[in-house]
Amino acid sequence: GESVGLHLPTLSVQEGDNSIINCAYSNSASDYFIWYKQESGKGPQFIIDIRSNMDKRQGQRVTVLLNKTVKHLSLQIAATQPGDSAVYFCAEEPYGQNFVFGPGTRLSVLP
Amino acid sequence: EPEVTQTPSHQVTQMGQEVILRCVPISNHLYFYWYRQILGQKVEFLVSFYNNEISEKSEIFDDQFSVERPDGSNFTLKIRSTKLEDSAMYFCASLWRGGSGGYTFGSGTRLTVV
């Protein structure tokens, strides 16, 4: 399949550990944010979203934190599993405009 | 679970040739998008489409690009005269807009221009 992101920042974690992936967004007018997961050869897949009126949202094994003051978004994955290995993108949506994707981080889960 | 389907999965074309990338969005979705991803780079917005017309396009989406929704199910991206730099993964996405959840992306078409 397609090899995406050969030169992306890489985060390597041991299986079972928690992962934290960070993203700095650019537009202070953005009011909606999504984390996507992209596995090799596949399209981006929705993981979790958050609106700007929140600073934390939890899903199953994932948590997104939003710090609007410093325009920072993070994705926390609890008990990281081999199936979590992928490239992770944050995407921001300035109000009324289309999503803008960040550069991506490759998560590598070590056995 | 509903899917966005893209065909072909891989297309190789000669520089200067026309290509048409095809997408079948999720049936009750109203908004349609094309994004591209050059190898090693981030996902870039090309065009959005709603109510049978382009609603927004990026600077990448120049006169060589066009989109169509020829019937009730297909959504196509045409590149009239391909250039080497058009080589990329092209992703179609659709959205209902009724709430949160973001786009649903297809698996992409890898376009290789030689």
Short mmCIF file of C-alpha atoms in Angstrom, two decimals:
data_model
loop_
_atom_site.label_atom_id
_atom_site.label_comp_id
_atom_site.label_asym_id
_atom_site.label_seq_id
_atom_site.Cartn_x
_atom_site.Cartn_y
_atom_site.Cartn_z
CA GLY A 1 0.00 0.00 0.00
CA GLU A 2 0.88 3.68 -0.10
CA SER A 3 3.71 4.62 2.20
CA VAL A 4 2.62 7.89 3.69
CA GLY A 5 4.77 10.31 5.53
CA LEU A 6 8.28 8.96 5.03
CA HIS A 7 9.71 12.04 6.71
CA LEU A 8 7.13 12.61 9.38
CA PRO A 9 7.93 13.09 13.05
CA THR A 10 7.78 9.68 14.67
CA LEU A 11 6.66 8.73 18.13
CA SER A 12 7.70 5.27 19.31
CA VAL A 13 6.00 3.77 22.35
CA GLN A 14 5.99 0.40 24.02
CA GLU A 15 2.85 -1.64 23.73
CA GLY A 16 0.68 -0.99 26.75
CA ASP A 17 2.10 2.47 27.42
CA ASN A 18 0.16 5.67 26.92
CA SER A 19 0.83 7.81 23.84
CA ILE A 20 0.56 11.57 23.53
CA ILE A 21 0.55 13.12 20.08
CA ASN A 22 0.71 16.89 19.82
CA CYS A 23 -0.46 19.36 17.23
CA ALA A 24 -0.11 23.10 16.94
CA TYR A 25 -2.85 24.70 14.91
CA SER A 26 -2.59 27.98 13.12
CA ASN A 27 -5.92 29.76 12.99
CA SER A 28 -7.33 31.34 16.13
CA ALA A 29 -10.72 31.42 14.35
CA SER A 30 -10.86 27.63 14.22
CA ASP A 31 -13.72 26.34 16.28
CA TYR A 32 -13.81 22.65 15.47
CA PHE A 33 -10.99 20.13 15.55
CA ILE A 34 -10.68 16.49 14.59
CA TRP A 35 -8.03 13.85 15.00
CA TYR A 36 -7.68 11.43 12.13
CA LYS A 37 -5.81 8.15 11.94
CA GLN A 38 -4.34 7.04 8.63
CA GLU A 39 -3.10 3.53 8.16
CA SER A 40 -0.89 2.61 5.25
CA GLY A 41 -2.82 2.50 2.00
CA LYS A 42 -6.00 3.87 3.50
CA GLY A 43 -7.78 7.17 3.80
CA PRO A 44 -7.89 9.20 7.01
CA GLN A 45 -10.28 7.76 9.57
CA PHE A 46 -12.12 9.86 12.16
CA ILE A 47 -11.02 9.23 15.74
CA ILE A 48 -12.39 12.00 17.91
CA ASP A 49 -13.44 15.62 17.66
CA ILE A 50 -13.71 18.63 19.94
CA ARG A 51 -15.33 22.02 19.65
CA SER A 52 -13.69 25.21 20.83
CA ASN A 53 -16.09 25.60 23.76
CA MET A 54 -14.52 22.52 25.35
CA ASP A 55 -11.02 21.81 26.57
CA LYS A 56 -11.25 18.04 26.93
CA ARG A 57 -13.19 15.22 25.37
CA GLN A 58 -12.89 11.53 25.98
CA GLY A 59 -13.63 8.58 23.82
CA GLN A 60 -12.82 4.92 24.06
CA ARG A 61 -9.11 4.82 25.00
CA VAL A 62 -8.60 8.26 23.47
CA THR A 63 -8.71 11.74 24.94
CA VAL A 64 -8.35 15.03 23.11
CA LEU A 65 -7.16 18.13 24.92
CA LEU A 66 -7.53 21.63 23.52
CA ASN A 67 -5.60 24.65 24.72
CA LYS A 68 -6.89 27.64 22.83
CA THR A 69 -4.52 30.03 24.56
CA VAL A 70 -1.51 28.50 22.89
CA LYS A 71 -3.39 26.96 19.94
CA HIS A 72 -2.42 23.43 20.89
CA LEU A 73 -4.23 20.17 20.50
CA SER A 74 -3.19 16.80 21.82
CA LEU A 75 -4.37 13.23 21.42
CA GLN A 76 -3.81 10.80 24.23
CA ILE A 77 -4.11 7.08 23.56
CA ALA A 78 -4.31 4.85 26.62
CA ALA A 79 -2.73 1.40 26.66
CA THR A 80 -1.37 1.70 23.14
CA GLN A 81 -1.81 -1.41 21.01
CA PRO A 82 -0.05 -2.59 17.83
CA GLY A 83 -3.19 -1.70 15.87
CA ASP A 84 -2.70 1.91 16.87
CA SER A 85 0.39 2.16 14.67
CA ALA A 86 -0.47 4.72 12.00
CA VAL A 87 -0.02 8.34 11.01
CA TYR A 88 -2.14 10.72 13.06
CA PHE A 89 -3.33 14.06 11.73
CA CYS A 90 -5.05 16.87 13.49
CA ALA A 91 -7.42 18.96 11.40
CA GLU A 92 -8.84 22.36 12.21
CA GLU A 93 -11.95 23.96 10.79
CA PRO A 94 -12.04 27.74 10.77
CA TYR A 95 -15.68 28.74 11.06
CA GLY A 96 -17.42 28.36 7.72
CA GLN A 97 -14.35 27.07 5.95
CA ASN A 98 -12.98 23.66 5.07
CA PHE A 99 -10.74 21.55 7.21
CA VAL A 100 -7.02 22.22 7.20
CA PHE A 101 -4.84 19.27 8.07
CA GLY A 102 -1.67 19.35 10.12
CA PRO A 103 1.54 17.65 8.94
CA GLY A 104 0.97 14.37 10.78
CA THR A 105 2.85 12.25 13.30
CA ARG A 106 3.75 8.62 12.78
CA LEU A 107 3.03 6.46 15.82
CA SER A 108 5.07 3.29 16.02
CA VAL A 109 4.11 0.75 18.68
CA LEU A 110 6.97 -1.47 19.81
CA PRO A 111 6.28 -5.01 21.04
CA GLU B 1 -20.92 0.79 8.11
CA PRO B 2 -21.37 3.12 5.12
CA GLU B 3 -18.25 3.73 3.08
CA VAL B 4 -16.94 6.16 0.51
CA THR B 5 -15.74 4.12 -2.46
CA GLN B 6 -13.02 5.27 -4.82
CA THR B 7 -11.90 3.77 -8.11
CA PRO B 8 -9.41 2.95 -9.36
CA SER B 9 -7.14 2.32 -6.40
CA HIS B 10 -4.09 2.99 -8.54
CA GLN B 11 -3.77 4.77 -11.86
CA VAL B 12 -0.66 5.26 -13.93
CA THR B 13 -0.86 7.80 -16.71
CA GLN B 14 1.45 9.55 -19.13
CA MET B 15 2.16 13.22 -18.66
CA GLY B 16 -0.31 15.31 -20.63
CA GLN B 17 -3.05 12.71 -20.53
CA GLU B 18 -6.46 13.23 -18.99
CA VAL B 19 -7.51 11.20 -15.99
CA ILE B 20 -10.82 10.82 -14.22
CA LEU B 21 -10.90 9.71 -10.63
CA ARG B 22 -14.19 8.33 -9.42
CA CYS B 23 -15.90 8.38 -6.07
CA VAL B 24 -19.18 7.12 -4.70
CA PRO B 25 -19.95 9.12 -1.56
CA ILE B 26 -22.21 7.93 1.24
CA SER B 27 -25.74 8.08 -0.05
CA ASN B 28 -27.36 10.51 2.39
CA HIS B 29 -24.39 12.87 2.52
CA LEU B 30 -24.74 16.32 1.02
CA TYR B 31 -21.21 17.72 0.93
CA PHE B 32 -18.42 16.26 -1.13
CA TYR B 33 -14.71 16.93 -1.16
CA TRP B 34 -11.49 16.08 -2.92
CA TYR B 35 -8.21 16.18 -1.05
CA ARG B 36 -4.78 15.11 -2.18
CA GLN B 37 -1.70 13.90 -0.38
CA ILE B 38 1.68 14.02 -2.03
CA LEU B 39 3.99 11.32 -0.70
CA GLY B 40 5.47 12.38 2.60
CA GLN B 41 3.32 15.46 2.92
CA LYS B 42 0.10 16.43 4.61
CA VAL B 43 -3.43 16.11 3.30
CA GLU B 44 -4.33 19.17 1.21
CA PHE B 45 -7.75 20.51 0.36
CA LEU B 46 -8.63 20.73 -3.32
CA VAL B 47 -12.35 21.41 -3.67
CA SER B 48 -15.70 21.17 -1.96
CA PHE B 49 -19.00 20.57 -3.70
CA TYR B 50 -22.54 21.13 -2.51
CA ASN B 51 -25.88 21.42 -4.22
CA ASN B 52 -24.38 20.55 -7.59
CA GLU B 53 -21.79 23.28 -7.61
CA ILE B 54 -18.33 24.04 -6.30
CA SER B 55 -18.58 25.81 -2.96
CA GLU B 56 -14.89 26.35 -2.37
CA LYS B 57 -11.60 25.51 -4.07
CA SER B 58 -7.95 25.92 -3.19
CA GLU B 59 -5.20 27.47 -5.27
CA ILE B 60 -4.14 23.95 -6.23
CA PHE B 61 -7.46 23.47 -8.02
CA ASP B 62 -6.59 25.35 -11.20
CA ASP B 63 -8.14 25.22 -14.66
CA GLN B 64 -6.72 21.75 -15.23
CA PHE B 65 -9.05 20.36 -12.58
CA SER B 66 -12.80 19.92 -12.69
CA VAL B 67 -15.40 18.06 -10.68
CA GLU B 68 -18.74 16.63 -11.62
CA ARG B 69 -21.63 14.83 -10.04
CA PRO B 70 -23.00 13.28 -13.23
CA ASP B 71 -25.72 11.29 -11.51
CA GLY B 72 -27.10 10.78 -8.05
CA SER B 73 -24.26 8.64 -6.84
CA ASN B 74 -20.93 9.40 -8.52
CA PHE B 75 -18.58 12.30 -7.84
CA THR B 76 -15.62 12.64 -10.20
CA LEU B 77 -12.38 14.58 -10.32
CA LYS B 78 -10.92 15.20 -13.77
CA ILE B 79 -7.40 16.36 -14.47
CA ARG B 80 -7.26 17.47 -18.09
CA SER B 81 -3.54 17.41 -18.80
CA THR B 82 -1.60 15.69 -16.06
CA LYS B 83 1.78 16.90 -14.90
CA LEU B 84 4.45 14.99 -13.02
CA GLU B 85 3.66 17.00 -9.90
CA ASP B 86 0.08 15.75 -9.95
CA SER B 87 1.36 12.39 -8.71
CA ALA B 88 -0.26 11.92 -5.33
CA MET B 89 -2.94 10.08 -3.40
CA TYR B 90 -6.32 11.61 -4.10
CA PHE B 91 -8.96 11.22 -1.43
CA CYS B 92 -12.65 11.76 -1.82
CA ALA B 93 -14.67 12.58 1.29
CA SER B 94 -18.29 13.20 2.08
CA LEU B 95 -20.14 14.80 4.95
CA TRP B 96 -23.72 14.97 6.15
CA ARG B 97 -23.34 18.20 8.13
CA GLY B 98 -26.06 17.21 10.49
CA GLY B 99 -23.71 17.12 13.42
CA SER B 100 -20.18 16.33 14.41
CA GLY B 101 -18.05 13.49 13.13
CA GLY B 102 -16.05 15.02 10.36
CA TYR B 103 -15.63 13.68 6.91
CA THR B 104 -15.77 10.09 5.84
CA PHE B 105 -12.84 9.48 3.56
CA GLY B 106 -12.43 6.93 0.83
CA SER B 107 -9.33 4.79 0.62
CA GLY B 108 -7.89 6.97 -2.09
CA THR B 109 -6.61 6.67 -5.64
CA ARG B 110 -2.88 6.65 -6.08
CA LEU B 111 -2.14 8.62 -9.24
CA THR B 112 1.28 8.18 -10.79
CA VAL B 113 2.16 10.44 -13.70
CA VAL B 114 5.13 9.25 -15.75
#
